[in-house]
Amino acid sequence: MNINHSEKIIKAIQELSQYDLLKGLCHEQQESSPMPSAKVLEEIVTLCRAVLFPGYFGNASISKQNLSFHIGVDVERIHHILTSQILSGLCFDKHSENIMEDGYTDFPIRNKDDIRLLRERAECISADYIAALPNLRSILATDVLASFNGDPAAESIDEVIYCYPGIRAISNYRIAHKMLELGVPMIPRMITEMAHSETGIDIHPAATIGTHFAIDHGTGVVIGATAIIGNNVKLYQGVTLGAKSFPLDDQGHPIKGIPRHPILKDNVIVYSNATILGRITIGENATVGGNIWVTEDVAPNARVIQSKAKK
Amino acid sequence: MNINHSEKIIKAIQELSQYDLLKGLCHEQQESSPMPSAKVLEEIVTLCRAVLFPGYFGNASISKQNLSFHIGVDVERIHHILTSQILSGLCFDKHSENIMEDGYTDFPIRNKDDIRLLRERAECISADYIAALPNLRSILATDVLASFNGDPAAESIDEVIYCYPGIRAISNYRIAHKMLELGVPMIPRMITEMAHSETGIDIHPAATIGTHFAIDHGTGVVIGATAIIGNNVKLYQGVTLGAKSFPLDDQGHPIKGIPRHPILKDNVIVYSNATILGRITIGENATVGGNIWVTEDVAPNARVIQSKAKK
Amino acid sequence: MNINHSEKIIKAIQELSQYDLLKGLCHEQQESSPMPSAKVLEEIVTLCRAVLFPGYFGNASISKQNLSFHIGVDVERIHHILTSQILSGLCFDKHSENIMEDGYTDFPIRNKDDIRLLRERAECISADYIAALPNLRSILATDVLASFNGDPAAESIDEVIYCYPGIRAISNYRIAHKMLELGVPMIPRMITEMAHSETGIDIHPAATIGTHFAIDHGTGVVIGATAIIGNNVKLYQGVTLGAKSFPLDDQGHPIKGIPRHPILKDNVIVYSNATILGRITIGENATVGGNIWVTEDVAPNARVIQSKAKK
Amino acid sequence: MNINHSEKIIKAIQELSQYDLLKGLCHEQQESSPMPSAKVLEEIVTLCRAVLFPGYFGNASISKQNLSFHIGVDVERIHHILTSQILSGLCFDKHSENIMEDGYTDFPIRNKDDIRLLRERAECISADYIAALPNLRSILATDVLASFNGDPAAESIDEVIYCYPGIRAISNYRIAHKMLELGVPMIPRMITEMAHSETGIDIHPAATIGTHFAIDHGTGVVIGATAIIGNNVKLYQGVTLGAKSFPLDDQGHPIKGIPRHPILKDNVIVYSNATILGRITIGENATVGGNIWVTEDVAPNARVIQSKAKK
Amino acid sequence: MNINHSEKIIKAIQELSQYDLLKGLCHEQQESSPMPSAKVLEEIVTLCRAVLFPGYFGNASISKQNLSFHIGVDVERIHHILTSQILSGLCFDKHSENIMEDGYTDFPIRNKDDIRLLRERAECISADYIAALPNLRSILATDVLASFNGDPAAESIDEVIYCYPGIRAISNYRIAHKMLELGVPMIPRMITEMAHSETGIDIHPAATIGTHFAIDHGTGVVIGATAIIGNNVKLYQGVTLGAKSFPLDDQGHPIKGIPRHPILKDNVIVYSNATILGRITIGENATVGGNIWVTEDVAPNARVIQSKAKK
Amino acid sequence: MNINHSEKIIKAIQELSQYDLLKGLCHEQQESSPMPSAKVLEEIVTLCRAVLFPGYFGNASISKQNLSFHIGVDVERIHHILTSQILSGLCFDKHSENIMEDGYTDFPIRNKDDIRLLRERAECISADYIAALPNLRSILATDVLASFNGDPAAESIDEVIYCYPGIRAISNYRIAHKMLELGVPMIPRMITEMAHSETGIDIHPAATIGTHFAIDHGTGVVIGATAIIGNNVKLYQGVTLGAKSFPLDDQGHPIKGIPRHPILKDNVIVYSNATILGRITIGENATVGGNIWVTEDVAPNARVIQSKAKK
């Protein structure tokens, strides 16, 4: 290699390797607890889908005779790899030991007893998650039905389960939300981001969403962390349920955890590209038209639309 | 494993394996006709691209001497795997035997003669599809030219073919639309959904679209199933050509197959995030501005824009 | 195979193989300079991430002791494969020899000395790129901080680096922009398109963007080639910084290279789905509300919002 | 490319593509019945091992609770892919329709009814094969025990099952022999060749072998198609049980199917590199020393060794 | 599926799943300590080769500048994955807790403290193994030289290192032998079996072998566990250094651990297919001819050959 | 990590990275000419098989219509990747520039013009190799016939081509031998070693072998570099055609290139495990029995066998 190039490269390597300057941009993994892995979470979500909608996803050719074999093997595998991922999440999470004061901190030295306790907690959470799967299936069944009934282009239930990006995003959200309820850090967010990347639908795993939920087309939908959505709600592509502004603390940082996203009551419909901001309430049966910006409450049964376009 | 966890898991497996409760959420594949496979369809689309734009896609180093070898091998492979995918689609499609009354139905028992007839039909459709590829190339050439000529940032035809998400989405749509015309169920939708996931552009395969079609940037574009688009039309990101509302049948379900999406005549331009809803007509040479909601006809040569923002 | 089908297929192969009709739709690769490969660029971006944020990306378990080993191996690998990709880009680029007059041209015959000069240029650019990585890391650190401080839902710096689509899109943009500055053709666009596909955020690699840049949620964001963005700017999902219209040359083709996208000064915030078009200036500290269409300058410290919706 | 080279290559392609000269060296696959696949057979053997020795092979973590799930899923998968491989074997086999007169023949045109009958036969054989697996496990258990008891270097039963090439070769033989008994063509030979390649042990699937069979080290062992081996026999590396000579038919071709390999009675031991040829009998409890050539019967309890070496 | 087949298969699954009958043929893995993995050991051996012969193996393009980066990354990776494999080996090994009385035993229940101690032991052994690599390289250098100097067909040192199966088998042996010396169970045997499968050369990892060792061609070579080989020894293909017979204990099982294989002094050459059996000594500088069976001591400088063949 | 371990590992890395001590054990690859790759050679051999025996190997379903497409694509791919591998071989080969005086030498600094000349030579050799493929097919056809006619266990020509390790080893030899004749260094040896590893048959690529050559079973066969084999010869497993001894030069190194392996005239048969050493001649139609050591000429039509075993 040209000597001049070689020197440039060696200099760059030295600069990039200055450990002490890296504070906060470098993650020192602990041998026995690597980062949660997007690839493994992908497998977990795929297995959950195979268990929730047997025969649609997964390689298996399902029949009455073999259903329990496949469910058994898949559920076991979920438990096994989910346990290790939850452990990674727990180790990753600085909250779990209350040592995070600011974003940039030194890496915690964990002793081996800590790891062992975290491992037991991970296994316990994983089992609780498995136990929640049957209920998850019941709720997702209502979402599938809502999408099928609400879309004249839907040819069959099969098509809805197998092809609809809305169902994919809602599945990931419901899988992730349950994990978040069980106290798993980091991973729920990764799972909803996977769906975000695939479908353009960005649902924060902390959002609260009722049954019979439908999202049509979906690209650009954003549902914030403290949003609350009732039953039988339908959103179109590009809808934002966002925060209007948020109070800052003394250092000018946003205060975390304050309710700041909208509440949508039962049977609300929001058309494409509408933006609903702040902790406001859209009343039962209300309809929000497309391309508008809503920052105030909407009464039950009301219908808000954009002011007339100029020709 | 902790006995308590073990019991939870076994209980969940039992609940998840109750076959009789699974009606509609379980797909019993038939041995000789598995589900259409997203992975195989991915290969088909990749091969179609390699055949339509030789040298840009596929591994081959194309020259005048070897062009026919590569086209020959690729076309044969398309025919082979497309036949099997179409067969899967035909078997999957409950319509093809008129046994679907509602979304939830028992699985059809097909006898072996049915399968044989379906196999012959699949092979025939696949050959017809191959026969349509030369024409598909001619039309796509007009789309490439439209994108190149309409975008000051386009450096070369090469860049347009190789990098533009609009071209990718339109290619998948044209590939899928042809299959849908030939009567292939399910697969066309899967192919446009693949492009939707990659590009954020959601074109229903049943839409009708003329030549010289261009989509710039594209994320969030939605084109509904009964939309009709003329020649030389250009859409920007976030444009919706959607349905305004749809009539319900006696049970409150939407009536399928009714024209409900807009008609865009030749030379229409629609700017970003505009939402055009219902079976309305946007006349020749009309321009629709960004971020507006259009639910009424627009006259030829007209220009509609958003009402003034407040400062 | 059915003889009838066989004939159809052979006829299609013949039509698709007519080399002389393929002008412009066929890319004749040169043996020693294949097309830039999306897969290899993926690896380059992954390696850059591993070098910029050690321990977050890449397989390594990073420690103070081994940091330089990993950086060394990764940087070397980047240099090696980036050199070959840049060479592909240079060969691909018809500008680099001034032989492109129109989109459709015959394939240049390069002699072996040309290739050798291009190879040396590629190696030189690649080394310069490596030399720029330390500075790239400093700038990205400001972007990470901006996202963390500006989002009440962000749990930790870790989460921002590891999960936020905005950071992913900005990283790809900064990686690509540096390459474009060094004169690499085609590849920068491919790298930003990779992020576009993953995140729905479409930043042209030629755009100019300051430090502490944040994009929240991000799906549908479009930033045009001549846009100029100051420091500490924040965009929400669906925001377009686009061109309003562009002058055509004598043949009716758009004139390339003219400034046509907005300038956003320091500390500007643009809310979701706002569309800002043309070479206008949004002044310092200005706020642009959601779902509006802005085609005129906005004064410093101003706040523009949508006109009232109708109820 | 250099024009001279290009011409050479095109000429070679033409010569190599002369279909009519290819008689016997070209295999025309039938669309619905490709060649048996070494890769798929590899999977079948791996699955059989996972079922026969649960927990040693396969990915599963086996427990009392989950054993039946894993066995169920694996056995189903074996049935599914074995059926298709057997079908390939039946189609490949020219005997199955009595159309083979000589090695070189034209390709049979099968009608679709034939294929259907063959498919049913394949499914039936596959099910019978599954039904034989429990007995196969019982016999292999005796082989494992024989290897463990006969080798002072064996540390545990685990090591024998998991590492011993003899056990691997004998497993493949027993798997293949059962298939051959059920009338599967071609595939049994492929399965024993897989073990031959891995271990250097070449057992013809048609050989007859009793229980408690052990092969130590094994490289170079050859056991011919008509060999008959009793119970509790042990062979060392390099042992040949071969044919001495074989009668030719009128055209000078060897007559197939005549017994021509040795019979080894119970408890025989053959040391390394011994060659035993022809339809002779090695009596019960006899020992054959290494590096000798035996072409005559050996009496029960006898011990034959090489004549003294010269110093 | 045919009902009759279905019943056969279900019956087979039930029989194969009878846990209580599986004693000894089923391996119940412990969650946190799976079986040593052939695939991971393959990676370890590949990394060791990359470290021992930099630039020949591994993907790296080695130079004076980057050598330490590559060695550093590879050695770290070896340490990491070797630790986990050694842990698997220690868990697998029933000796390590003195609970094995016979081949067939129930699975040990390990408490979590045991696992922790084993993990520490594994990490310690792995570090000691790393520390031994420089010496391993020195010894392998003598083997490479011996093969190059002793083979007129060897074109270069490069060819010997890169292509010779003898070097591959000796490398694996030396890697495995060192592990065995450090007390690693099971894994050394797996590593030599890998070479056995690739090269047909079967060297027991417990054998003792001096410097400048060469094996030419090698297929069929067997070197037993208690064999002792001096410096500068050369073996040809098919040579066995085996046991003649071995004493049995009261239950008729072979007594383990007794010296039972030959001693070869310095400078011995053994020609192809010679079989040397029992704890005999082949004296310094002796030559053993091909295809003979040697069971008695051979004097220093002696030459033993086969008795004359009959013509 | 334990500090003590950490220190051990860092010390080992330092020792292993001492570049100056690595003379001869380290291969410094040149950026533009990496080592020949076993994986790529594997692909080349697979493609050659697909071209030589169309329909047996490769993925294609061959028919009269598509044969030339497949041959065309495969031959082109062979030419492309073979050229790069030959270039690697030429760069690797120190002979090609006469700079090798001893095994251990410093790395040659090649200037870029050298590389260019070597590249042209590589392309030329590759084209010549392609041109030789039709003749290679004719010769291999005689080998296939010989194996079929000489083996009573062969069920069909198909089985011989598809399953016989002898045919696999002979194919690799003939492919490699042709390359060696064309002056390709290193690669021919790698190709025959691939077959050696798979089949246990070790044929040096420089050996000279006539038509109708058959090897039965084959494990352990060794054919030396200067061996000459006539037409219609058959070898069984374990046969060695080796060197007896070889003259040394002044420094005690073997003199390379002297004929030192046997000559086998037409129609010779050699039975299993026979060892034939030195530049002797086995006359026409002679038969050599198994397990014997032959170091003197054998007359035409003679039959030599082992002296009587002792009972």
Tab-separated table of C-alpha atoms in Angstrom, chain B residues 51-64 67-68 71-72 75-76 79 120 123-124 127-128 130-131 133-135 137 140-141 144-145 148-159 161-165 197-199 217-219 234 236-237 271-273 289-291 303-311, chain C residues 1-2 5 8-9 12-13 15-20 22 24-31 35-38 92-95 100 103-104 186 189-190 193 196-198 200-202 204 219-220 222 225 238 240 243-246 252-257 260 273-275 277 291-293 296-298 303-308:
chain	number	residue	atom	x	y	z
B	51	VAL	CA	-34.267	-9.981	-17.067
B	52	LEU	CA	-35.875	-6.574	-17.461
B	53	PHE	CA	-32.729	-4.527	-16.760
B	54	PRO	CA	-29.886	-6.883	-17.730
B	55	GLY	CA	-26.568	-6.113	-16.076
B	56	TYR	CA	-28.023	-3.840	-13.415
B	57	PHE	CA	-29.440	-6.611	-11.326
B	58	GLY	CA	-28.329	-10.233	-11.027
B	59	ASN	CA	-24.748	-11.418	-10.733
B	60	ALA	CA	-24.008	-11.580	-14.419
B	61	SER	CA	-21.483	-9.572	-16.328
B	62	ILE	CA	-23.558	-8.980	-19.456
B	63	SER	CA	-22.203	-8.671	-22.981
B	64	LYS	CA	-23.670	-8.909	-26.435
B	67	LEU	CA	-26.998	-11.890	-23.158
B	68	SER	CA	-29.202	-14.680	-24.445
B	71	ILE	CA	-31.863	-14.318	-20.198
B	72	GLY	CA	-32.500	-17.964	-21.063
B	75	VAL	CA	-36.462	-16.911	-17.646
B	76	GLU	CA	-36.484	-20.686	-17.218
B	79	HIS	CA	-41.059	-20.133	-15.070
B	120	GLU	CA	-51.867	-27.333	-15.119
B	123	GLU	CA	-48.127	-23.795	-15.475
B	124	CYS	CA	-50.244	-22.116	-18.102
B	127	ALA	CA	-46.027	-19.257	-19.323
B	128	ASP	CA	-48.419	-16.435	-20.167
B	130	ILE	CA	-43.301	-14.966	-19.223
B	131	ALA	CA	-44.794	-14.027	-22.578
B	133	LEU	CA	-42.267	-9.718	-19.959
B	134	PRO	CA	-41.077	-8.028	-23.182
B	135	ASN	CA	-44.001	-5.622	-23.064
B	137	ARG	CA	-39.906	-3.910	-20.231
B	140	LEU	CA	-40.896	0.313	-17.488
B	141	ALA	CA	-38.532	2.064	-19.883
B	144	VAL	CA	-37.368	5.263	-15.996
B	145	LEU	CA	-37.255	8.065	-18.510
B	148	PHE	CA	-34.797	10.867	-15.035
B	149	ASN	CA	-36.300	13.786	-16.893
B	150	GLY	CA	-38.351	14.986	-13.946
B	151	ASP	CA	-35.646	15.056	-11.293
B	152	PRO	CA	-32.827	17.623	-11.367
B	153	ALA	CA	-30.956	15.516	-8.802
B	154	ALA	CA	-30.804	12.468	-11.092
B	155	GLU	CA	-27.211	12.104	-12.304
B	156	SER	CA	-27.814	9.387	-14.881
B	157	ILE	CA	-30.231	6.792	-16.168
B	158	ASP	CA	-28.065	4.264	-14.338
B	159	GLU	CA	-28.711	5.910	-11.003
B	161	ILE	CA	-32.638	2.284	-12.493
B	162	TYR	CA	-30.284	1.178	-9.779
B	163	CYS	CA	-31.157	3.386	-6.786
B	164	TYR	CA	-34.558	5.023	-7.073
B	165	PRO	CA	-37.163	3.644	-4.689
B	197	SER	CA	-41.885	-2.469	3.154
B	198	GLU	CA	-38.725	-1.494	1.268
B	199	THR	CA	-39.845	1.894	-0.015
B	217	HIS	CA	-39.010	10.008	-2.745
B	218	GLY	CA	-42.208	8.114	-2.259
B	219	THR	CA	-42.434	7.250	1.435
B	234	LYS	CA	-46.090	12.358	-11.124
B	236	TYR	CA	-44.530	13.080	-4.496
B	237	GLN	CA	-44.021	11.437	-1.097
B	271	TYR	CA	-47.327	17.313	-4.363
B	272	SER	CA	-46.233	15.794	-1.104
B	273	ASN	CA	-48.692	14.633	1.557
B	289	GLY	CA	-50.538	21.175	-3.910
B	290	GLY	CA	-49.074	19.538	-0.818
B	291	ASN	CA	-50.707	18.782	2.519
B	303	ARG	CA	-54.113	24.187	-9.467
B	304	VAL	CA	-55.354	23.623	-5.895
B	305	ILE	CA	-53.312	24.568	-2.814
B	306	GLN	CA	-53.631	24.783	0.967
B	307	SER	CA	-55.226	27.832	2.512
B	308	LYS	CA	-52.737	30.254	4.013
B	309	ALA	CA	-50.933	29.228	7.179
B	310	LYS	CA	-51.186	31.431	10.274
B	311	LYS	CA	-48.060	33.073	11.505
C	1	MET	CA	-43.382	-29.231	-20.414
C	2	ASN	CA	-46.444	-28.500	-22.508
C	5	HIS	CA	-45.878	-23.163	-23.116
C	8	LYS	CA	-44.188	-19.040	-25.614
C	9	ILE	CA	-41.195	-19.081	-23.323
C	12	ALA	CA	-40.074	-14.410	-24.902
C	13	ILE	CA	-36.407	-15.279	-24.385
C	15	GLU	CA	-37.452	-10.952	-27.632
C	16	LEU	CA	-35.850	-10.175	-24.296
C	17	SER	CA	-32.390	-10.964	-25.694
C	18	GLN	CA	-32.390	-8.473	-28.551
C	19	TYR	CA	-29.288	-6.618	-27.524
C	20	ASP	CA	-29.632	-3.789	-29.995
C	22	LEU	CA	-31.742	-2.624	-25.109
C	24	GLY	CA	-29.911	2.295	-21.904
C	25	LEU	CA	-31.733	-0.474	-20.079
C	26	CYS	CA	-28.775	-2.830	-20.124
C	27	HIS	CA	-25.602	-2.271	-18.166
C	28	GLU	CA	-22.517	-3.914	-19.581
C	29	GLN	CA	-20.227	-4.460	-16.639
C	30	GLN	CA	-16.532	-4.365	-17.149
C	31	GLU	CA	-14.855	-7.503	-15.895
C	35	MET	CA	-21.377	-2.474	-10.119
C	36	PRO	CA	-21.135	-1.107	-6.600
C	37	SER	CA	-22.731	-3.764	-4.455
C	38	ALA	CA	-25.493	-2.958	-1.989
C	92	PHE	CA	-19.708	3.270	-13.266
C	93	ASP	CA	-19.657	7.019	-13.354
C	94	LYS	CA	-19.721	8.231	-16.905
C	95	HIS	CA	-18.867	11.762	-15.772
C	100	MET	CA	-21.787	11.269	-21.113
C	103	GLY	CA	-28.722	9.476	-20.532
C	104	TYR	CA	-28.520	6.833	-23.218
C	186	MET	CA	-23.161	6.772	-6.979
C	189	ARG	CA	-26.746	7.872	-2.850
C	190	MET	CA	-26.882	4.112	-2.356
C	193	GLU	CA	-31.143	4.976	0.175
C	196	HIS	CA	-34.303	5.474	3.522
C	197	SER	CA	-35.484	1.890	3.110
C	198	GLU	CA	-34.841	1.023	6.764
C	200	GLY	CA	-38.343	5.974	5.837
C	201	ILE	CA	-36.021	8.973	6.181
C	202	ASP	CA	-34.705	10.224	2.831
C	204	HIS	CA	-29.920	13.453	-0.012
C	219	THR	CA	-40.835	8.141	8.624
C	220	GLY	CA	-41.514	10.260	5.559
C	222	VAL	CA	-37.339	14.191	2.864
C	225	ALA	CA	-29.896	17.873	-2.327
C	238	GLY	CA	-43.118	13.456	7.522
C	240	THR	CA	-40.345	17.673	3.573
C	243	ALA	CA	-38.022	21.962	-4.266
C	244	LYS	CA	-40.987	24.047	-5.376
C	245	SER	CA	-40.307	23.984	-9.053
C	246	PHE	CA	-37.198	24.002	-11.191
C	252	GLY	CA	-37.483	20.938	-21.448
C	253	HIS	CA	-35.181	19.017	-19.103
C	254	PRO	CA	-34.633	20.311	-15.551
C	255	ILE	CA	-31.390	22.232	-15.147
C	256	LYS	CA	-29.262	20.381	-12.640
C	257	GLY	CA	-27.291	21.885	-9.760
C	260	ARG	CA	-33.753	24.886	-4.931
C	273	ASN	CA	-45.802	16.426	8.045
C	274	ALA	CA	-44.902	20.059	7.377
C	275	THR	CA	-43.832	20.692	3.796
C	277	LEU	CA	-40.580	24.092	-0.446
C	291	ASN	CA	-49.279	19.605	8.299
C	292	ILE	CA	-48.646	22.931	6.647
C	293	TRP	CA	-47.220	23.945	3.308
C	296	GLU	CA	-42.158	31.693	1.743
C	297	ASP	CA	-39.482	32.819	4.186
C	298	VAL	CA	-40.228	32.522	7.890
C	303	ARG	CA	-44.097	30.354	14.737
C	304	VAL	CA	-46.312	29.331	11.799
C	305	ILE	CA	-49.232	26.922	12.191
C	306	GLN	CA	-52.128	25.546	10.183
C	307	SER	CA	-55.292	27.554	9.888
C	308	LYS	CA	-58.098	26.378	12.142
